[in-house]
mmCIF file with all atom_site columns, C-alpha atoms in Angstrom:
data_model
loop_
_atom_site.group_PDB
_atom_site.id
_atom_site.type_symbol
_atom_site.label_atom_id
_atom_site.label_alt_id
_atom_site.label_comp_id
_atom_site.label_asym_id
_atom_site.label_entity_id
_atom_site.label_seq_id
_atom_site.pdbx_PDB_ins_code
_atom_site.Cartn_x
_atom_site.Cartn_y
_atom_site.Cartn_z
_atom_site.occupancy
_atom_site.B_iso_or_equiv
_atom_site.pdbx_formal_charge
_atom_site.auth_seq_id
_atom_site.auth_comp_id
_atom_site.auth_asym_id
_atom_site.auth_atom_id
_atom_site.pdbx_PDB_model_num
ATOM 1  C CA . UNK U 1 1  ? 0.000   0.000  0.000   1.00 56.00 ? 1  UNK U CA 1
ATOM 2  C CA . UNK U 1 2  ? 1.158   3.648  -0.911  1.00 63.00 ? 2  UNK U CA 1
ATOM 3  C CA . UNK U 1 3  ? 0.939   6.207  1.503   1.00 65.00 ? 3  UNK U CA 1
ATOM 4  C CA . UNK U 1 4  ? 0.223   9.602  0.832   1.00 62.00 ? 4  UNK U CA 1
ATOM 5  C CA . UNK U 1 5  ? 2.692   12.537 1.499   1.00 64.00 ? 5  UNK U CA 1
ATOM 6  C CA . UNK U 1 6  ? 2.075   14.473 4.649   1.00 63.00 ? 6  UNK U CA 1
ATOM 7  C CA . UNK U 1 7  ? 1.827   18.042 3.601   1.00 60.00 ? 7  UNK U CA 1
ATOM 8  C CA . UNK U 1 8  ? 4.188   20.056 5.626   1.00 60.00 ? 8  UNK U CA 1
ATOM 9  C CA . UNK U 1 9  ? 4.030   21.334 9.251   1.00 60.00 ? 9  UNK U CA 1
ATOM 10 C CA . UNK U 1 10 ? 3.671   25.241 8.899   1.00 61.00 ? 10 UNK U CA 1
ATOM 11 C CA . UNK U 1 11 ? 6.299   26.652 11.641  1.00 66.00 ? 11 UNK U CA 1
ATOM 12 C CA . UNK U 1 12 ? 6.346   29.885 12.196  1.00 68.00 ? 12 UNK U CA 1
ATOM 13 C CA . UNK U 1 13 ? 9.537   31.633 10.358  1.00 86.00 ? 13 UNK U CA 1
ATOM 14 C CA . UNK U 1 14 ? 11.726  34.250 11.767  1.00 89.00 ? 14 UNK U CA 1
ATOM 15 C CA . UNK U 1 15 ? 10.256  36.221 9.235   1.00 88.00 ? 15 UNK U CA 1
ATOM 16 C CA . UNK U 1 16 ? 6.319   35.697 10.383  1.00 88.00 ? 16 UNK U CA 1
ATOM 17 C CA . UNK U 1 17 ? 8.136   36.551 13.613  1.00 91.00 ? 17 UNK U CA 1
ATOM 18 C CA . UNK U 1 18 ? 9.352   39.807 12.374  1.00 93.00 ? 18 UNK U CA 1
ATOM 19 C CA . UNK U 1 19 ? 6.050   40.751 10.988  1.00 93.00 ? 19 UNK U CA 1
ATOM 20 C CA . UNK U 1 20 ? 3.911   40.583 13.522  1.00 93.00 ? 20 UNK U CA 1
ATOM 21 C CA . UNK U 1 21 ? 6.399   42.221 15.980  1.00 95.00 ? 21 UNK U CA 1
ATOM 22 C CA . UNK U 1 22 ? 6.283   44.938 13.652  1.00 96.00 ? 22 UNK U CA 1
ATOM 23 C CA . UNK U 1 23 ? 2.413   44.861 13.447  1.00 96.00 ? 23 UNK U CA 1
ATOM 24 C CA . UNK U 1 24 ? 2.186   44.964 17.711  1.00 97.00 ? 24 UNK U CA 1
ATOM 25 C CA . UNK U 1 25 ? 4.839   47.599 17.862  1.00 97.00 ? 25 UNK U CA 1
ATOM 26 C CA . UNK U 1 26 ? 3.001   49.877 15.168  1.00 97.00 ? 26 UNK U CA 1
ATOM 27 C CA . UNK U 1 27 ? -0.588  49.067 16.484  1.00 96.00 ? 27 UNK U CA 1
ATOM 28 C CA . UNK U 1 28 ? 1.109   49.817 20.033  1.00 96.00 ? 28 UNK U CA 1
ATOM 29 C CA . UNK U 1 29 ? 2.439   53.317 18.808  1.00 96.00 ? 29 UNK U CA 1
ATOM 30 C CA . UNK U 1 30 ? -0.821  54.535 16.963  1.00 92.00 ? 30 UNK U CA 1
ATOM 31 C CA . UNK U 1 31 ? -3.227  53.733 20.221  1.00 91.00 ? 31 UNK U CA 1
ATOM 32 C CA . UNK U 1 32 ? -0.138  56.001 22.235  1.00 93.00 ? 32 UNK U CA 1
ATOM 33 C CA . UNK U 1 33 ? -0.318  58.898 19.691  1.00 91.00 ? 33 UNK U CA 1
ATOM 34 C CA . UNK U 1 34 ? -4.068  58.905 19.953  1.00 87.00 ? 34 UNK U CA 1
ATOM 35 C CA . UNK U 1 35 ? -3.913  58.725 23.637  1.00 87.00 ? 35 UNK U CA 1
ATOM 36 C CA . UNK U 1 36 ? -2.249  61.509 23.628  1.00 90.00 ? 36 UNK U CA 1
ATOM 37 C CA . UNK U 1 37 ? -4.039  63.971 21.104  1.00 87.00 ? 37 UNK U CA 1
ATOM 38 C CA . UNK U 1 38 ? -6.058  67.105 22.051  1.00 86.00 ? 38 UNK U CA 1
ATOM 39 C CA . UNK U 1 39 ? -9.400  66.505 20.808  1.00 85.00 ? 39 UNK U CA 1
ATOM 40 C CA . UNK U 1 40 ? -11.348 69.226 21.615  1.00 88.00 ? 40 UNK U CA 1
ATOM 41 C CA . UNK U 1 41 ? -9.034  71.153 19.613  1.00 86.00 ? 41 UNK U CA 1
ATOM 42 C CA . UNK U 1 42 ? -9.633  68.344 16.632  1.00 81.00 ? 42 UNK U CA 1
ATOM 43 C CA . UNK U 1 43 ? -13.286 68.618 16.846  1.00 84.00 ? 43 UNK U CA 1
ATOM 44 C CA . UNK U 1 44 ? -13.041 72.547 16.354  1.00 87.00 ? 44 UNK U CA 1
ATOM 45 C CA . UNK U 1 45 ? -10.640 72.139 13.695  1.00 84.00 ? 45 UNK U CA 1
ATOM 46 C CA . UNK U 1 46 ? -13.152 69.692 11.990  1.00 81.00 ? 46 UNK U CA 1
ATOM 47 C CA . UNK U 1 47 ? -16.158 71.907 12.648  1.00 87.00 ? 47 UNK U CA 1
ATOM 48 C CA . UNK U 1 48 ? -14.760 74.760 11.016  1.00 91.00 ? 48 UNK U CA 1
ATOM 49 C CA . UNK U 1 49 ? -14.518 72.314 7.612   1.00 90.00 ? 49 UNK U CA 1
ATOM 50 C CA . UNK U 1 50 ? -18.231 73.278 6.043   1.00 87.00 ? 50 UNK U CA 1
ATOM 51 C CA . UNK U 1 51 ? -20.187 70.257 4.799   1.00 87.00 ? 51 UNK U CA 1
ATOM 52 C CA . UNK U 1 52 ? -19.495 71.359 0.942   1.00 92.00 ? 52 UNK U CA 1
ATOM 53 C CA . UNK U 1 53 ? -15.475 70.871 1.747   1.00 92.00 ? 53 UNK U CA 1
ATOM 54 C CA . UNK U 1 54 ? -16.180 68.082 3.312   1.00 88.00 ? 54 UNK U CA 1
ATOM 55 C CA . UNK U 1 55 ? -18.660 65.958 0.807   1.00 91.00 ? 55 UNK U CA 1
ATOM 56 C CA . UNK U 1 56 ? -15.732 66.862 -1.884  1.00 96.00 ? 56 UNK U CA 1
ATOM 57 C CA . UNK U 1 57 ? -12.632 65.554 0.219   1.00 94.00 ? 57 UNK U CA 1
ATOM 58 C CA . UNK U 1 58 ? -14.944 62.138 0.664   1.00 94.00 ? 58 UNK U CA 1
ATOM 59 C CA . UNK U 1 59 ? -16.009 62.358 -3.113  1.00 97.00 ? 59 UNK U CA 1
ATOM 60 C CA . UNK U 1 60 ? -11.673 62.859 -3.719  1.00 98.00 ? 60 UNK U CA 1
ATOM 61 C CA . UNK U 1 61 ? -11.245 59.932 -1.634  1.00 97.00 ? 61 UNK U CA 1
ATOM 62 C CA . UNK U 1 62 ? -13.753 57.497 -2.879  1.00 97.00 ? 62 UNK U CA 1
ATOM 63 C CA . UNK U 1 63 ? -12.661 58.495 -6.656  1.00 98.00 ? 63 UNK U CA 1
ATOM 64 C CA . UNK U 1 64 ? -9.006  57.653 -5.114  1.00 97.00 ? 64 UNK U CA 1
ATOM 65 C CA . UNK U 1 65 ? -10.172 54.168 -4.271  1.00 97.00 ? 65 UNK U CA 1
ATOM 66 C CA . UNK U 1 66 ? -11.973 53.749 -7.446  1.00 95.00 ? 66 UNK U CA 1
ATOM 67 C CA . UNK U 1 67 ? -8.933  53.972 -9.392  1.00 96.00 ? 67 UNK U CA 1
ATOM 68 C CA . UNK U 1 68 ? -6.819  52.085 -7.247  1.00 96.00 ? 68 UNK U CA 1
ATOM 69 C CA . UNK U 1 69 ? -9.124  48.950 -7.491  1.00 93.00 ? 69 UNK U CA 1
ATOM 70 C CA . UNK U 1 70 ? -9.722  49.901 -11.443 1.00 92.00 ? 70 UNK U CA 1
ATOM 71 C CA . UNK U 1 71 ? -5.714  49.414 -11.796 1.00 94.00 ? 71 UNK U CA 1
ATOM 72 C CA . UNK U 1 72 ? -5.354  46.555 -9.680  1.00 92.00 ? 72 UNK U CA 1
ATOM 73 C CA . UNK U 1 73 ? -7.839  44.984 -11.828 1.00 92.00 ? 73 UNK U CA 1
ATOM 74 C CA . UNK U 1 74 ? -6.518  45.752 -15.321 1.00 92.00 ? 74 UNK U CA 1
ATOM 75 C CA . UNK U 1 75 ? -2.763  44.710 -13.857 1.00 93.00 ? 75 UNK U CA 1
ATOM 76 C CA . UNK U 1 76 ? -4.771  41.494 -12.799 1.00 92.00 ? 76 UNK U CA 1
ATOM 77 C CA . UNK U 1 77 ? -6.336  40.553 -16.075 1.00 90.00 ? 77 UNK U CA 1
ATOM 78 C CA . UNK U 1 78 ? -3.268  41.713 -18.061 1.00 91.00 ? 78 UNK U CA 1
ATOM 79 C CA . UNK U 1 79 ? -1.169  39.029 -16.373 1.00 92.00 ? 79 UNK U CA 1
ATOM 80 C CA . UNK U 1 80 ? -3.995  36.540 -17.845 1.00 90.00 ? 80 UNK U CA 1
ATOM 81 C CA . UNK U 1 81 ? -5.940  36.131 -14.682 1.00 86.00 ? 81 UNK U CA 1
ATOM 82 C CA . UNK U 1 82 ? -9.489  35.124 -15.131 1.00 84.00 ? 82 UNK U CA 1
ATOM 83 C CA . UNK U 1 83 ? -11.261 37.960 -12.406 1.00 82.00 ? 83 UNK U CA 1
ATOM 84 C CA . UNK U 1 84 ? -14.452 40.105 -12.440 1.00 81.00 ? 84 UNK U CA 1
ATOM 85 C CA . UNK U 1 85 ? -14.603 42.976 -11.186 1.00 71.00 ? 85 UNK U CA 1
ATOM 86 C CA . UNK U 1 86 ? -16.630 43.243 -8.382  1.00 73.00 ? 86 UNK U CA 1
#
């Protein structure tokens, strides 16, 4: 009888390692700055925006994620793979 191969043991790499030290470290350093922000003086600086400034910087952004995905996807099907957009 033929046995089958055993597919590998996943260990985890000194570069996995690295990663998510890197990930904790950054994630650790964002929730400090945060802590430490003056938010009262945010929330006045955001106030003082006007909702016509605002809908256009979320318009600019959404139109900025648009064309990310759009290029992704033509990069995508020019290397031959078989994807739909959504």
């Amino acid at each position: 009888m033929i046995e089958s191969p055993q597919p590998p043991e996943k260990k985890l790499g000194i570069g996995a390692l690295i990663r998510w030290t890197g990930t904790v470290v950054a994630l650790g350093l964002m929730v400090w700055l945060l802590s430490r922000q003056g938010w009262d003086e945010i929330w006045a600086d955001i106030q003082q925006i006007g909702l016509p400034l605002f809908l256009a910087a979320i318009g600019l952004l959404m139109g900025s994620r648009l064309a990310i995905s759009l290029r992704w996807y033509a990069l995508l099907r020019g290397a031959g793979e078989d994807i739909s957009y959504l």
